[in-house]
């Protein structure tokens, strides 16, 4: 029998209101699996402040009635990483995004999140590079006792830039969600150090958009890499960040 752990995702770790932040949840499963490269497929929305059950081997996340919310499996990240943009260019783009997202409480890209209560990433489009990028220094409060970010926060940093890339540079409609995230981490990410989180479009098929996302040091050294599938709603939905 596979052991399980029941917990709740805190209310501030959300994307859309009431919905747990996808990258964070995927990172929880990846950490539990122990695999170097993991794919997480979301089957249903994961609610914040509601008990969920994580299999000890990271293979699934369910509600207390046993309904599968997300599944994880060992996989391979096949996306080819793009070179990181220059730090100065990224800083200029991020400054623009910070102003426009100052009311957002999204755990990944919300500039209104209090320090330590969100990543406060601010990806912004760089059309000449066909990517979005955020110059990002993780708040020290996001680090663990060793000063490094947890797996769930590293995976969280690989989420929003992909969605923004498909929305800003292609035609992904607002209200889209992360349907699958496959990622791997190459080195620890230290809170308080400067990083670049950036995403780029790969392909689109109807409502489905595939994107690549990378996390790199300020000098361009790759720290983590992901491929994500985003799916837009069948109909335009009102939403709030």
Short mmCIF file of C-alpha atoms in Angstrom, two decimals:
data_model
loop_
_atom_site.label_atom_id
_atom_site.label_comp_id
_atom_site.label_asym_id
_atom_site.label_seq_id
_atom_site.Cartn_x
_atom_site.Cartn_y
_atom_site.Cartn_z
CA UNK A 1 0.00 0.00 0.00
CA UNK A 2 1.25 3.47 -0.91
CA UNK A 3 1.40 5.80 2.09
CA UNK A 4 -0.30 9.17 1.76
CA UNK A 5 -0.09 12.59 3.34
CA UNK A 6 -3.09 14.89 3.79
CA UNK A 7 -2.45 18.63 3.70
CA UNK A 8 -3.91 21.88 2.42
CA UNK A 9 -2.44 24.38 -0.01
CA UNK A 10 -2.45 27.76 1.82
CA UNK A 11 -4.84 30.37 0.49
CA UNK A 12 -2.13 32.75 -0.71
CA UNK A 13 -0.57 30.04 -2.95
CA UNK A 14 -3.09 30.60 -5.72
CA UNK A 15 -3.26 31.48 -9.37
CA UNK A 16 -6.88 32.31 -10.11
CA UNK A 17 -8.89 33.06 -6.97
CA UNK A 18 -9.46 29.90 -4.94
CA UNK A 19 -7.34 27.72 -7.25
CA UNK A 20 -3.94 26.46 -6.10
CA UNK A 21 -0.98 27.65 -8.15
CA UNK A 22 -0.18 24.95 -10.71
CA UNK A 23 3.61 25.14 -10.71
CA UNK A 24 3.73 24.95 -6.92
CA UNK A 25 1.45 21.89 -6.83
CA UNK A 26 3.46 20.21 -9.59
CA UNK A 27 6.64 20.84 -7.61
CA UNK A 28 5.16 19.15 -4.56
CA UNK A 29 4.54 16.00 -6.60
CA UNK A 30 7.99 16.20 -8.19
CA UNK A 31 9.67 16.49 -4.80
CA UNK A 32 7.73 13.52 -3.45
CA UNK A 33 8.61 11.39 -6.49
CA UNK A 34 12.35 11.95 -6.15
CA UNK A 35 12.80 11.58 -9.93
CA UNK A 36 15.19 13.88 -11.76
CA UNK A 37 12.69 14.71 -14.52
CA UNK A 38 8.95 14.61 -13.91
CA UNK A 39 5.76 15.31 -15.86
CA UNK A 40 2.68 16.42 -13.93
CA UNK A 41 -0.73 16.28 -15.60
CA UNK A 42 -3.60 18.20 -14.03
CA UNK A 43 -6.95 16.42 -14.17
CA UNK A 44 -9.06 18.87 -12.14
CA UNK A 45 -8.56 22.16 -10.34
CA UNK A 46 -6.85 21.94 -6.96
CA UNK A 47 -8.54 24.21 -4.43
CA UNK A 48 -6.67 26.18 -1.78
CA UNK A 49 -7.59 25.76 1.89
CA UNK A 50 -9.14 22.37 1.15
CA UNK A 51 -7.64 19.02 2.27
CA UNK A 52 -5.90 17.07 -0.49
CA UNK A 53 -4.06 13.76 -0.37
CA UNK A 54 -0.54 13.34 -1.76
CA UNK A 55 0.76 9.84 -2.44
CA UNK A 56 4.14 9.36 -0.75
CA UNK A 57 5.73 8.39 -4.07
CA UNK A 58 4.43 11.56 -5.72
CA UNK A 59 2.36 9.64 -8.24
CA UNK A 60 -0.94 11.37 -7.53
CA UNK A 61 -2.81 14.10 -5.74
CA UNK A 62 -6.45 13.45 -4.89
CA UNK A 63 -9.24 15.00 -2.87
CA UNK A 64 -10.39 13.22 0.29
CA UNK A 65 -12.99 11.28 -1.70
CA UNK A 66 -10.28 9.83 -3.94
CA UNK A 67 -10.93 11.92 -7.06
CA UNK A 68 -7.66 12.37 -8.93
CA UNK A 69 -6.63 16.02 -9.22
CA UNK A 70 -3.12 15.58 -10.64
CA UNK A 71 -0.85 12.72 -11.66
CA UNK A 72 2.93 12.59 -11.95
CA UNK A 73 5.23 10.27 -13.85
CA UNK A 74 8.94 10.07 -14.58
CA UNK A 75 9.55 11.70 -17.94
CA UNK A 76 12.10 13.52 -20.09
CA UNK A 77 12.30 17.24 -20.79
CA UNK A 78 12.90 17.33 -24.53
CA UNK A 79 12.61 21.07 -25.14
CA UNK A 80 15.79 22.80 -26.33
CA UNK A 81 16.64 25.71 -24.01
CA UNK A 82 17.03 29.14 -25.53
CA UNK A 83 19.89 31.42 -24.48
CA UNK A 84 18.94 33.78 -21.67
CA UNK A 85 18.59 37.47 -22.54
CA UNK A 86 20.95 40.03 -21.07
CA UNK A 87 20.26 41.01 -17.47
CA UNK A 88 19.90 44.73 -18.33
CA UNK A 89 17.28 43.97 -20.99
CA UNK A 90 15.38 41.77 -18.56
CA UNK A 91 15.45 44.43 -15.84
CA UNK A 92 13.91 46.97 -18.21
CA UNK A 93 11.12 44.57 -19.22
CA UNK A 94 10.41 43.62 -15.61
CA UNK A 95 10.06 47.25 -14.55
CA UNK A 96 7.21 47.67 -17.04
CA UNK A 97 5.43 44.54 -15.84
CA UNK A 98 5.72 45.48 -12.16
CA UNK A 99 3.70 48.64 -12.74
CA UNK A 100 0.94 46.86 -14.66
CA UNK A 101 0.61 43.92 -12.23
CA UNK A 102 0.69 45.82 -8.96
CA UNK A 103 -2.88 44.71 -8.22
CA UNK A 104 -2.34 41.02 -8.96
CA UNK A 105 -2.16 38.42 -6.16
CA UNK A 106 -1.13 35.51 -8.38
CA UNK A 107 1.48 33.50 -6.44
CA UNK A 108 3.77 33.44 -9.46
CA UNK A 109 3.53 36.85 -11.14
CA UNK A 110 1.51 38.99 -8.76
CA UNK A 111 3.35 42.16 -7.78
CA UNK A 112 0.77 42.76 -5.03
CA UNK A 113 1.89 39.69 -3.05
CA UNK A 114 3.69 40.54 0.18
CA UNK A 115 7.38 39.54 0.33
CA UNK A 116 7.62 35.81 1.00
CA UNK A 117 3.94 35.29 0.15
CA UNK A 118 4.54 34.97 -3.59
CA UNK A 119 7.39 34.80 -6.06
CA UNK A 120 6.67 38.32 -7.39
CA UNK A 121 7.90 37.39 -10.86
CA UNK A 122 7.02 39.98 -13.49
CA UNK A 123 7.48 38.49 -16.98
CA UNK A 124 7.20 40.92 -19.88
CA UNK A 125 7.44 40.40 -23.62
CA UNK A 126 10.66 40.90 -25.56
CA UNK A 127 9.32 40.48 -29.13
CA UNK A 128 12.77 40.79 -30.68
CA UNK A 129 13.71 37.60 -28.79
CA UNK A 130 10.24 35.99 -29.20
CA UNK A 131 10.10 35.41 -25.45
CA UNK A 132 8.92 36.90 -22.19
CA UNK A 133 11.40 37.42 -19.39
CA UNK A 134 11.53 38.39 -15.72
CA UNK A 135 14.61 39.60 -13.90
CA UNK A 136 14.01 38.04 -10.51
CA UNK A 137 15.66 38.01 -7.11
CA UNK A 138 13.80 35.54 -4.86
CA UNK A 139 12.96 37.12 -1.52
CA UNK A 140 15.01 35.66 1.37
CA UNK A 141 11.72 34.65 3.03
CA UNK A 142 11.17 32.15 0.19
CA UNK A 143 14.34 30.24 1.11
CA UNK A 144 14.53 27.30 3.48
CA UNK A 145 16.90 27.00 6.45
CA UNK A 146 19.75 26.39 3.98
CA UNK A 147 18.87 29.51 1.98
CA UNK A 148 17.71 27.57 -1.09
CA UNK A 149 14.27 27.49 -2.68
CA UNK A 150 12.18 24.36 -2.29
CA UNK A 151 11.33 22.25 -5.33
CA UNK A 152 7.78 23.60 -5.34
CA UNK A 153 9.00 27.19 -5.55
CA UNK A 154 11.48 26.38 -8.32
CA UNK A 155 8.68 24.72 -10.30
CA UNK A 156 6.43 27.70 -9.54
CA UNK A 157 9.01 29.95 -11.21
CA UNK A 158 8.65 27.78 -14.34
CA UNK A 159 4.89 28.32 -14.65
CA UNK A 160 3.70 31.91 -15.32
CA UNK A 161 6.36 32.84 -17.92
CA UNK A 162 5.05 30.09 -20.20
CA UNK A 163 1.47 31.29 -20.07
CA UNK A 164 2.49 34.90 -20.61
CA UNK A 165 4.64 33.87 -23.59
CA UNK A 166 1.67 32.23 -25.30
CA UNK A 167 -0.65 35.14 -24.47
CA UNK A 168 1.71 38.00 -25.31
CA UNK A 169 3.39 36.50 -28.36
CA UNK A 170 0.72 34.17 -29.76
CA UNK A 171 -3.06 34.03 -29.35
CA UNK A 172 -3.65 32.15 -26.10
CA UNK A 173 -6.79 33.62 -24.54
CA UNK A 174 -6.94 34.92 -20.95
CA UNK A 175 -8.34 32.37 -18.52
CA UNK A 176 -6.05 29.59 -19.77
CA UNK A 177 -4.64 27.04 -17.33
CA UNK A 178 -1.56 24.86 -17.03
CA UNK A 179 -2.66 21.37 -18.12
CA UNK A 180 0.76 19.67 -17.91
CA UNK A 181 4.22 20.66 -16.74
CA UNK A 182 7.40 18.65 -17.31
CA UNK A 183 10.51 19.99 -15.62
CA UNK A 184 13.98 19.28 -14.33
CA UNK A 185 16.36 21.19 -12.06
CA UNK A 186 20.10 21.29 -12.70
CA UNK A 187 21.34 23.17 -9.64
CA UNK A 188 20.03 24.73 -6.42
CA UNK A 189 18.37 28.14 -6.56
CA UNK A 190 19.40 30.47 -3.73
CA UNK A 191 17.06 33.09 -2.30
CA UNK A 192 18.54 36.58 -2.55
CA UNK A 193 20.55 35.87 -5.72
CA UNK A 194 19.57 37.30 -9.15
CA UNK A 195 17.95 35.04 -11.74
CA UNK A 196 16.22 35.19 -15.11
CA UNK A 197 12.93 33.35 -15.57
CA UNK A 198 11.86 33.34 -19.22
CA UNK A 199 9.43 31.57 -21.52
CA UNK A 200 8.90 31.17 -25.25
CA UNK A 201 6.18 29.73 -27.52
CA UNK A 202 6.82 26.37 -29.18
CA UNK A 203 3.61 25.34 -30.93
CA UNK A 204 -0.17 25.72 -30.94
CA UNK A 205 -3.00 23.40 -31.88
CA UNK A 206 -6.46 24.85 -31.40
CA UNK A 207 -6.90 25.64 -27.71
CA UNK A 208 -3.63 23.91 -26.78
CA UNK A 209 -0.35 25.81 -26.56
CA UNK A 210 3.05 24.27 -25.85
CA UNK A 211 5.72 26.51 -24.37
CA UNK A 212 9.26 26.28 -23.04
CA UNK A 213 10.39 27.92 -19.81
CA UNK A 214 13.85 28.27 -18.28
CA UNK A 215 15.35 29.58 -15.06
CA UNK A 216 18.93 30.82 -15.28
CA UNK A 217 21.45 32.73 -13.24
CA UNK A 218 22.02 36.37 -14.20
CA UNK A 219 25.01 35.27 -16.31
CA UNK A 220 22.83 32.85 -18.29
CA UNK A 221 23.84 29.58 -16.56
CA UNK A 222 20.83 27.27 -16.76
CA UNK A 223 19.32 26.22 -13.41
CA UNK A 224 16.03 24.60 -14.44
CA UNK A 225 14.11 23.83 -17.62
CA UNK A 226 10.49 23.00 -18.38
CA UNK A 227 8.00 22.29 -21.12
CA UNK A 228 4.36 23.14 -20.42
CA UNK A 229 1.00 22.59 -22.04
CA UNK A 230 -1.50 25.39 -21.56
CA UNK A 231 -5.16 25.04 -22.52
CA UNK A 232 -7.48 27.99 -23.04
CA UNK A 233 -11.16 27.92 -22.02
CA UNK A 234 -13.80 26.90 -24.53
CA UNK A 235 -15.50 30.26 -23.93
CA UNK A 236 -14.08 33.56 -22.71
CA UNK A 237 -14.30 33.59 -18.91
CA UNK A 238 -14.28 36.53 -16.51
CA UNK A 239 -11.27 36.17 -14.26
CA UNK A 240 -9.21 38.01 -11.70
CA UNK A 241 -5.51 37.71 -10.91
#
